[in-house]
């Protein structure tokens, strides 16, 4: 993959879910970087601050039985993360299976 330098170092890809689809993304990275890993052009072209000030990168995640909004640029991905909703300002289009 091109532009590997934008991601935090990782040794493996981990499983997450976005909507009802499964994806593999690099461990040790923010949720926003993981979305960028899946859609480099779309996320890179979005007008985001990447430091949490704009709050335009919020995503809704499921944690057990509860759902909450988090700032994707400040939240680190974990195995099994379930992203239910991605802010439209992120310009994320998931890749085809």
Short mmCIF file of N, CA, C and O in Angstrom, two decimals:
data_model
loop_
_atom_site.label_atom_id
_atom_site.label_comp_id
_atom_site.label_asym_id
_atom_site.label_seq_id
_atom_site.Cartn_x
_atom_site.Cartn_y
_atom_site.Cartn_z
N UNK A 1 0.84 -1.18 0.00
CA UNK A 1 0.00 0.00 0.00
C UNK A 1 0.88 1.24 0.00
O UNK A 1 1.89 1.29 0.69
N UNK A 2 0.46 2.26 -0.73
CA UNK A 2 1.17 3.53 -0.76
C UNK A 2 0.96 4.28 0.56
O UNK A 2 0.03 4.01 1.29
N UNK A 3 1.81 5.25 0.82
CA UNK A 3 1.67 6.16 1.96
C UNK A 3 1.69 5.47 3.32
O UNK A 3 1.02 5.90 4.25
N UNK A 4 2.45 4.41 3.45
CA UNK A 4 2.54 3.70 4.73
C UNK A 4 3.04 4.59 5.86
O UNK A 4 2.74 4.34 7.02
N UNK A 5 3.78 5.64 5.53
CA UNK A 5 4.35 6.51 6.56
C UNK A 5 3.30 7.29 7.34
O UNK A 5 3.60 7.81 8.41
N UNK A 6 2.09 7.38 6.86
CA UNK A 6 1.05 8.12 7.60
C UNK A 6 0.46 7.29 8.74
O UNK A 6 -0.20 7.84 9.60
N UNK A 7 0.71 6.00 8.74
CA UNK A 7 0.15 5.12 9.77
C UNK A 7 1.17 4.88 10.88
O UNK A 7 2.37 4.85 10.63
N UNK A 8 0.67 4.69 12.09
CA UNK A 8 1.53 4.29 13.20
C UNK A 8 2.08 2.90 12.87
O UNK A 8 1.39 2.12 12.21
N UNK A 9 3.27 2.60 13.36
CA UNK A 9 3.82 1.27 13.08
C UNK A 9 2.88 0.15 13.57
O UNK A 9 2.28 0.26 14.64
N UNK A 10 2.76 -0.88 12.77
CA UNK A 10 1.92 -2.01 13.14
C UNK A 10 2.53 -3.29 12.59
O UNK A 10 3.27 -3.27 11.62
N UNK A 11 2.21 -4.38 13.27
CA UNK A 11 2.70 -5.69 12.85
C UNK A 11 1.63 -6.53 12.19
O UNK A 11 1.93 -7.48 11.48
N UNK A 12 0.37 -6.20 12.48
CA UNK A 12 -0.69 -7.04 11.94
C UNK A 12 -1.95 -6.21 11.71
O UNK A 12 -2.09 -5.09 12.23
N UNK A 13 -2.83 -6.78 10.95
CA UNK A 13 -4.15 -6.20 10.74
C UNK A 13 -5.12 -6.86 11.71
O UNK A 13 -5.00 -8.04 12.01
N UNK A 14 -6.07 -6.06 12.21
CA UNK A 14 -7.07 -6.59 13.13
C UNK A 14 -8.46 -6.44 12.53
O UNK A 14 -8.68 -5.63 11.63
N UNK A 15 -9.40 -7.22 13.04
CA UNK A 15 -10.77 -7.23 12.52
C UNK A 15 -11.63 -6.18 13.20
O UNK A 15 -11.63 -6.07 14.43
N UNK A 16 -12.35 -5.40 12.38
CA UNK A 16 -13.36 -4.48 12.88
C UNK A 16 -14.59 -4.63 11.99
O UNK A 16 -14.54 -5.26 10.94
N UNK A 17 -15.69 -4.01 12.43
CA UNK A 17 -16.92 -4.00 11.64
C UNK A 17 -17.34 -2.55 11.43
O UNK A 17 -17.31 -1.74 12.36
N UNK A 18 -17.73 -2.24 10.21
CA UNK A 18 -18.30 -0.94 9.89
C UNK A 18 -19.65 -1.22 9.26
O UNK A 18 -19.73 -1.86 8.21
N UNK A 19 -20.70 -0.76 9.93
CA UNK A 19 -22.04 -1.14 9.49
C UNK A 19 -22.20 -2.63 9.67
O UNK A 19 -21.97 -3.15 10.76
N UNK A 20 -22.51 -3.32 8.62
CA UNK A 20 -22.67 -4.77 8.71
C UNK A 20 -21.55 -5.50 7.96
O UNK A 20 -21.67 -6.68 7.67
N UNK A 21 -20.45 -4.78 7.68
CA UNK A 21 -19.35 -5.38 6.91
C UNK A 21 -18.07 -5.48 7.74
O UNK A 21 -17.74 -4.58 8.51
N UNK A 22 -17.36 -6.57 7.54
CA UNK A 22 -16.10 -6.81 8.25
C UNK A 22 -14.92 -6.29 7.42
O UNK A 22 -14.92 -6.41 6.19
N UNK A 23 -13.94 -5.72 8.12
CA UNK A 23 -12.73 -5.20 7.48
C UNK A 23 -11.53 -5.53 8.35
O UNK A 23 -11.66 -5.79 9.55
N UNK A 24 -10.36 -5.45 7.75
CA UNK A 24 -9.12 -5.57 8.50
C UNK A 24 -8.36 -4.26 8.36
O UNK A 24 -8.21 -3.73 7.25
N UNK A 25 -7.89 -3.76 9.51
CA UNK A 25 -7.20 -2.47 9.57
C UNK A 25 -5.96 -2.62 10.44
O UNK A 25 -5.84 -3.56 11.24
N UNK A 26 -5.00 -1.69 10.33
CA UNK A 26 -3.77 -1.81 11.11
C UNK A 26 -3.98 -1.52 12.59
O UNK A 26 -4.63 -0.55 12.97
N UNK A 27 -3.42 -2.40 13.42
CA UNK A 27 -3.46 -2.18 14.87
C UNK A 27 -2.69 -0.90 15.21
O UNK A 27 -1.96 -0.36 14.37
N UNK A 28 -2.84 -0.40 16.43
CA UNK A 28 -2.09 0.75 16.96
C UNK A 28 -2.38 2.06 16.26
O UNK A 28 -1.59 3.00 16.36
N UNK A 29 -3.47 2.17 15.55
CA UNK A 29 -3.81 3.39 14.83
C UNK A 29 -5.14 3.94 15.30
O UNK A 29 -5.96 3.23 15.87
N UNK A 30 -5.36 5.23 15.03
CA UNK A 30 -6.64 5.84 15.37
C UNK A 30 -7.72 5.29 14.45
O UNK A 30 -7.44 4.78 13.36
N UNK A 31 -8.95 5.43 14.88
CA UNK A 31 -10.06 5.00 14.04
C UNK A 31 -10.05 5.77 12.72
O UNK A 31 -10.34 5.21 11.66
N UNK A 32 -9.69 7.04 12.76
CA UNK A 32 -9.66 7.84 11.55
C UNK A 32 -8.59 7.33 10.58
O UNK A 32 -8.82 7.22 9.38
N UNK A 33 -7.42 6.99 11.10
CA UNK A 33 -6.37 6.42 10.23
C UNK A 33 -6.83 5.08 9.66
O UNK A 33 -6.52 4.76 8.51
N UNK A 34 -7.58 4.31 10.43
CA UNK A 34 -8.08 3.03 9.92
C UNK A 34 -9.09 3.25 8.79
O UNK A 34 -9.07 2.52 7.81
N UNK A 35 -9.94 4.26 8.93
CA UNK A 35 -10.84 4.59 7.84
C UNK A 35 -10.04 5.03 6.61
O UNK A 35 -10.35 4.68 5.48
N UNK A 36 -8.98 5.79 6.85
CA UNK A 36 -8.11 6.23 5.77
C UNK A 36 -7.40 5.04 5.11
O UNK A 36 -7.20 5.02 3.90
N UNK A 37 -7.03 4.06 5.91
CA UNK A 37 -6.42 2.83 5.38
C UNK A 37 -7.35 2.16 4.38
O UNK A 37 -6.92 1.64 3.36
N UNK A 38 -8.64 2.21 4.67
CA UNK A 38 -9.64 1.57 3.81
C UNK A 38 -10.05 2.44 2.62
O UNK A 38 -10.43 1.91 1.57
N UNK A 39 -9.99 3.75 2.78
CA UNK A 39 -10.37 4.68 1.71
C UNK A 39 -9.40 5.86 1.73
O UNK A 39 -9.73 6.94 2.20
N UNK A 40 -8.20 5.63 1.25
CA UNK A 40 -7.13 6.62 1.33
C UNK A 40 -7.53 7.95 0.70
O UNK A 40 -7.41 9.00 1.33
N UNK A 41 -8.02 7.92 -0.50
CA UNK A 41 -8.34 9.16 -1.21
C UNK A 41 -9.49 9.92 -0.57
O UNK A 41 -9.41 11.12 -0.32
N UNK A 42 -10.57 9.23 -0.28
CA UNK A 42 -11.75 9.89 0.29
C UNK A 42 -11.47 10.54 1.62
O UNK A 42 -11.81 11.71 1.83
N UNK A 43 -10.85 9.83 2.53
CA UNK A 43 -10.58 10.38 3.86
C UNK A 43 -9.50 11.46 3.78
O UNK A 43 -9.60 12.49 4.44
N UNK A 44 -8.49 11.26 2.94
CA UNK A 44 -7.43 12.26 2.81
C UNK A 44 -7.97 13.57 2.25
O UNK A 44 -7.47 14.65 2.60
N UNK A 45 -8.97 13.51 1.37
CA UNK A 45 -9.52 14.71 0.76
C UNK A 45 -10.51 15.45 1.65
O UNK A 45 -10.86 16.59 1.37
N UNK A 46 -10.97 14.81 2.71
CA UNK A 46 -11.93 15.45 3.62
C UNK A 46 -11.26 16.61 4.36
O UNK A 46 -10.07 16.57 4.65
N UNK A 47 -12.03 17.64 4.64
CA UNK A 47 -11.50 18.79 5.36
C UNK A 47 -11.62 18.54 6.87
O UNK A 47 -12.58 18.94 7.50
N UNK A 48 -10.61 17.88 7.40
CA UNK A 48 -10.57 17.52 8.82
C UNK A 48 -9.34 18.13 9.46
O UNK A 48 -8.31 18.29 8.81
N UNK A 49 -9.40 18.41 10.75
CA UNK A 49 -8.26 19.01 11.44
C UNK A 49 -7.25 17.95 11.91
O UNK A 49 -6.10 18.26 12.12
N UNK A 50 -7.67 16.72 12.09
CA UNK A 50 -6.85 15.59 12.53
C UNK A 50 -6.33 15.73 13.96
O UNK A 50 -5.47 14.98 14.40
N UNK A 51 -6.83 16.69 14.74
CA UNK A 51 -6.38 16.83 16.12
C UNK A 51 -7.54 16.89 17.12
O UNK A 51 -7.33 17.12 18.30
N UNK A 52 -8.76 16.73 16.66
CA UNK A 52 -9.91 16.69 17.55
C UNK A 52 -10.61 18.01 17.76
O UNK A 52 -11.66 18.06 18.40
N UNK A 53 -10.08 19.10 17.24
CA UNK A 53 -10.69 20.41 17.45
C UNK A 53 -11.99 20.61 16.67
O UNK A 53 -12.92 21.22 17.16
N UNK A 54 -12.06 20.08 15.45
CA UNK A 54 -13.22 20.35 14.61
C UNK A 54 -14.42 19.46 14.95
O UNK A 54 -15.55 19.80 14.64
N UNK A 55 -14.19 18.32 15.55
CA UNK A 55 -15.22 17.34 15.88
C UNK A 55 -15.97 16.80 14.66
O UNK A 55 -17.03 16.20 14.78
N UNK A 56 -15.40 16.99 13.47
CA UNK A 56 -16.03 16.51 12.25
C UNK A 56 -15.75 15.03 11.98
O UNK A 56 -16.30 14.46 11.04
N UNK A 57 -14.90 14.42 12.77
CA UNK A 57 -14.55 13.01 12.53
C UNK A 57 -15.21 12.08 13.55
O UNK A 57 -14.73 10.99 13.79
N UNK A 58 -16.33 12.50 14.10
CA UNK A 58 -17.00 11.63 15.06
C UNK A 58 -17.57 10.39 14.37
O UNK A 58 -18.01 10.44 13.22
N UNK A 59 -17.51 9.29 15.08
CA UNK A 59 -18.13 8.05 14.65
C UNK A 59 -18.90 7.49 15.84
O UNK A 59 -18.59 7.80 16.99
N UNK A 60 -19.91 6.71 15.55
CA UNK A 60 -20.67 6.05 16.61
C UNK A 60 -20.18 4.61 16.68
O UNK A 60 -20.13 3.92 15.67
N UNK A 61 -19.78 4.20 17.88
CA UNK A 61 -19.28 2.84 18.08
C UNK A 61 -20.15 2.12 19.10
O UNK A 61 -20.77 2.74 19.96
N UNK A 62 -20.17 0.81 18.97
CA UNK A 62 -20.89 -0.02 19.94
C UNK A 62 -19.87 -0.60 20.90
O UNK A 62 -18.83 -1.13 20.49
N UNK A 63 -20.17 -0.49 22.17
CA UNK A 63 -19.33 -1.05 23.22
C UNK A 63 -20.22 -1.93 24.08
O UNK A 63 -20.91 -1.42 24.97
N UNK A 64 -20.26 -3.20 23.78
CA UNK A 64 -21.17 -4.09 24.50
C UNK A 64 -22.59 -3.77 24.09
O UNK A 64 -22.94 -3.79 22.92
N UNK A 65 -23.40 -3.40 25.05
CA UNK A 65 -24.80 -3.06 24.80
C UNK A 65 -25.00 -1.58 24.51
O UNK A 65 -26.07 -1.18 24.06
N UNK A 66 -24.00 -0.75 24.78
CA UNK A 66 -24.18 0.69 24.63
C UNK A 66 -23.54 1.21 23.35
O UNK A 66 -22.64 0.59 22.78
N UNK A 67 -24.04 2.35 22.90
CA UNK A 67 -23.49 3.04 21.75
C UNK A 67 -23.03 4.42 22.21
O UNK A 67 -23.67 5.03 23.06
N UNK A 68 -21.93 4.90 21.62
CA UNK A 68 -21.48 6.24 21.96
C UNK A 68 -20.73 6.84 20.79
O UNK A 68 -20.17 6.14 19.95
N UNK A 69 -20.73 8.16 20.75
CA UNK A 69 -19.96 8.89 19.75
C UNK A 69 -18.57 9.14 20.28
O UNK A 69 -18.40 9.50 21.45
N UNK A 70 -17.58 8.94 19.42
CA UNK A 70 -16.18 9.20 19.79
C UNK A 70 -15.53 10.00 18.68
O UNK A 70 -15.99 9.99 17.54
N UNK A 71 -14.46 10.68 19.02
CA UNK A 71 -13.68 11.42 18.04
C UNK A 71 -12.72 10.43 17.41
O UNK A 71 -11.82 9.90 18.07
N UNK A 72 -12.88 10.17 16.13
CA UNK A 72 -12.12 9.11 15.45
C UNK A 72 -10.63 9.37 15.41
O UNK A 72 -9.83 8.44 15.44
N UNK A 73 -10.21 10.63 15.37
CA UNK A 73 -8.78 10.93 15.30
C UNK A 73 -8.09 10.74 16.65
O UNK A 73 -6.86 10.69 16.70
N UNK A 74 -8.87 10.63 17.71
CA UNK A 74 -8.29 10.48 19.05
C UNK A 74 -8.60 9.13 19.69
O UNK A 74 -8.25 8.89 20.84
N UNK A 75 -9.28 8.27 18.98
CA UNK A 75 -9.66 6.96 19.52
C UNK A 75 -8.87 5.87 18.81
O UNK A 75 -8.87 5.80 17.59
N UNK A 76 -8.23 5.02 19.59
CA UNK A 76 -7.40 3.95 19.04
C UNK A 76 -8.26 2.72 18.76
O UNK A 76 -9.08 2.32 19.59
N UNK A 77 -8.05 2.13 17.60
CA UNK A 77 -8.80 0.94 17.20
C UNK A 77 -8.45 -0.24 18.10
O UNK A 77 -7.31 -0.33 18.58
N UNK A 78 -9.41 -1.09 18.32
CA UNK A 78 -9.21 -2.32 19.07
C UNK A 78 -9.84 -3.46 18.27
O UNK A 78 -10.80 -3.24 17.52
N UNK A 79 -9.32 -4.65 18.44
CA UNK A 79 -9.92 -5.81 17.78
C UNK A 79 -11.39 -5.88 18.15
O UNK A 79 -11.76 -5.75 19.31
N UNK A 80 -12.22 -6.06 17.14
CA UNK A 80 -13.66 -6.18 17.36
C UNK A 80 -14.41 -4.87 17.42
O UNK A 80 -15.62 -4.87 17.65
N UNK A 81 -13.74 -3.74 17.21
CA UNK A 81 -14.43 -2.46 17.20
C UNK A 81 -15.59 -2.52 16.22
O UNK A 81 -15.45 -3.00 15.10
N UNK A 82 -16.75 -2.02 16.66
CA UNK A 82 -17.93 -1.95 15.80
C UNK A 82 -18.27 -0.49 15.57
O UNK A 82 -18.68 0.21 16.48
N UNK A 83 -18.07 -0.02 14.35
CA UNK A 83 -18.44 1.34 13.97
C UNK A 83 -19.82 1.28 13.35
O UNK A 83 -20.02 0.61 12.34
N UNK A 84 -20.75 1.97 13.96
CA UNK A 84 -22.14 1.93 13.49
C UNK A 84 -22.44 3.05 12.51
O UNK A 84 -23.24 2.88 11.59
N UNK A 85 -21.82 4.20 12.70
CA UNK A 85 -22.12 5.36 11.88
C UNK A 85 -20.85 6.22 11.75
O UNK A 85 -20.15 6.43 12.74
N UNK A 86 -20.59 6.70 10.55
CA UNK A 86 -19.44 7.56 10.27
C UNK A 86 -19.96 8.93 9.87
O UNK A 86 -20.84 9.04 9.00
N UNK A 87 -19.42 9.98 10.48
CA UNK A 87 -19.81 11.34 10.15
C UNK A 87 -19.66 11.58 8.65
O UNK A 87 -18.64 11.24 8.05
N UNK A 88 -20.66 12.17 8.03
CA UNK A 88 -20.64 12.41 6.58
C UNK A 88 -19.49 13.32 6.15
O UNK A 88 -19.06 13.28 5.00
N UNK A 89 -18.93 14.11 7.04
CA UNK A 89 -17.83 15.00 6.69
C UNK A 89 -16.51 14.26 6.48
O UNK A 89 -15.56 14.81 5.96
N UNK A 90 -16.46 12.99 6.89
CA UNK A 90 -15.24 12.20 6.70
C UNK A 90 -15.08 11.78 5.24
O UNK A 90 -13.98 11.52 4.78
N UNK A 91 -16.13 11.72 4.47
CA UNK A 91 -16.08 11.32 3.05
C UNK A 91 -15.58 9.90 2.89
O UNK A 91 -14.82 9.59 1.98
N UNK A 92 -15.99 9.01 3.78
CA UNK A 92 -15.56 7.62 3.76
C UNK A 92 -16.48 6.78 2.89
O UNK A 92 -17.68 6.77 3.07
N UNK A 93 -15.88 6.08 1.95
CA UNK A 93 -16.60 5.10 1.13
C UNK A 93 -15.90 3.77 1.31
O UNK A 93 -14.75 3.62 0.88
N UNK A 94 -16.55 2.81 1.95
CA UNK A 94 -15.89 1.52 2.19
C UNK A 94 -15.58 0.81 0.88
O UNK A 94 -16.33 0.93 -0.09
N UNK A 95 -14.47 0.09 0.85
CA UNK A 95 -14.11 -0.64 -0.36
C UNK A 95 -15.09 -1.78 -0.60
O UNK A 95 -15.72 -2.28 0.32
N UNK A 96 -15.18 -2.17 -1.86
CA UNK A 96 -16.01 -3.32 -2.22
C UNK A 96 -15.34 -4.59 -1.70
O UNK A 96 -14.12 -4.67 -1.63
N UNK A 97 -16.13 -5.56 -1.36
CA UNK A 97 -15.61 -6.82 -0.85
C UNK A 97 -14.88 -7.59 -1.91
O UNK A 97 -15.14 -7.57 -3.05
#
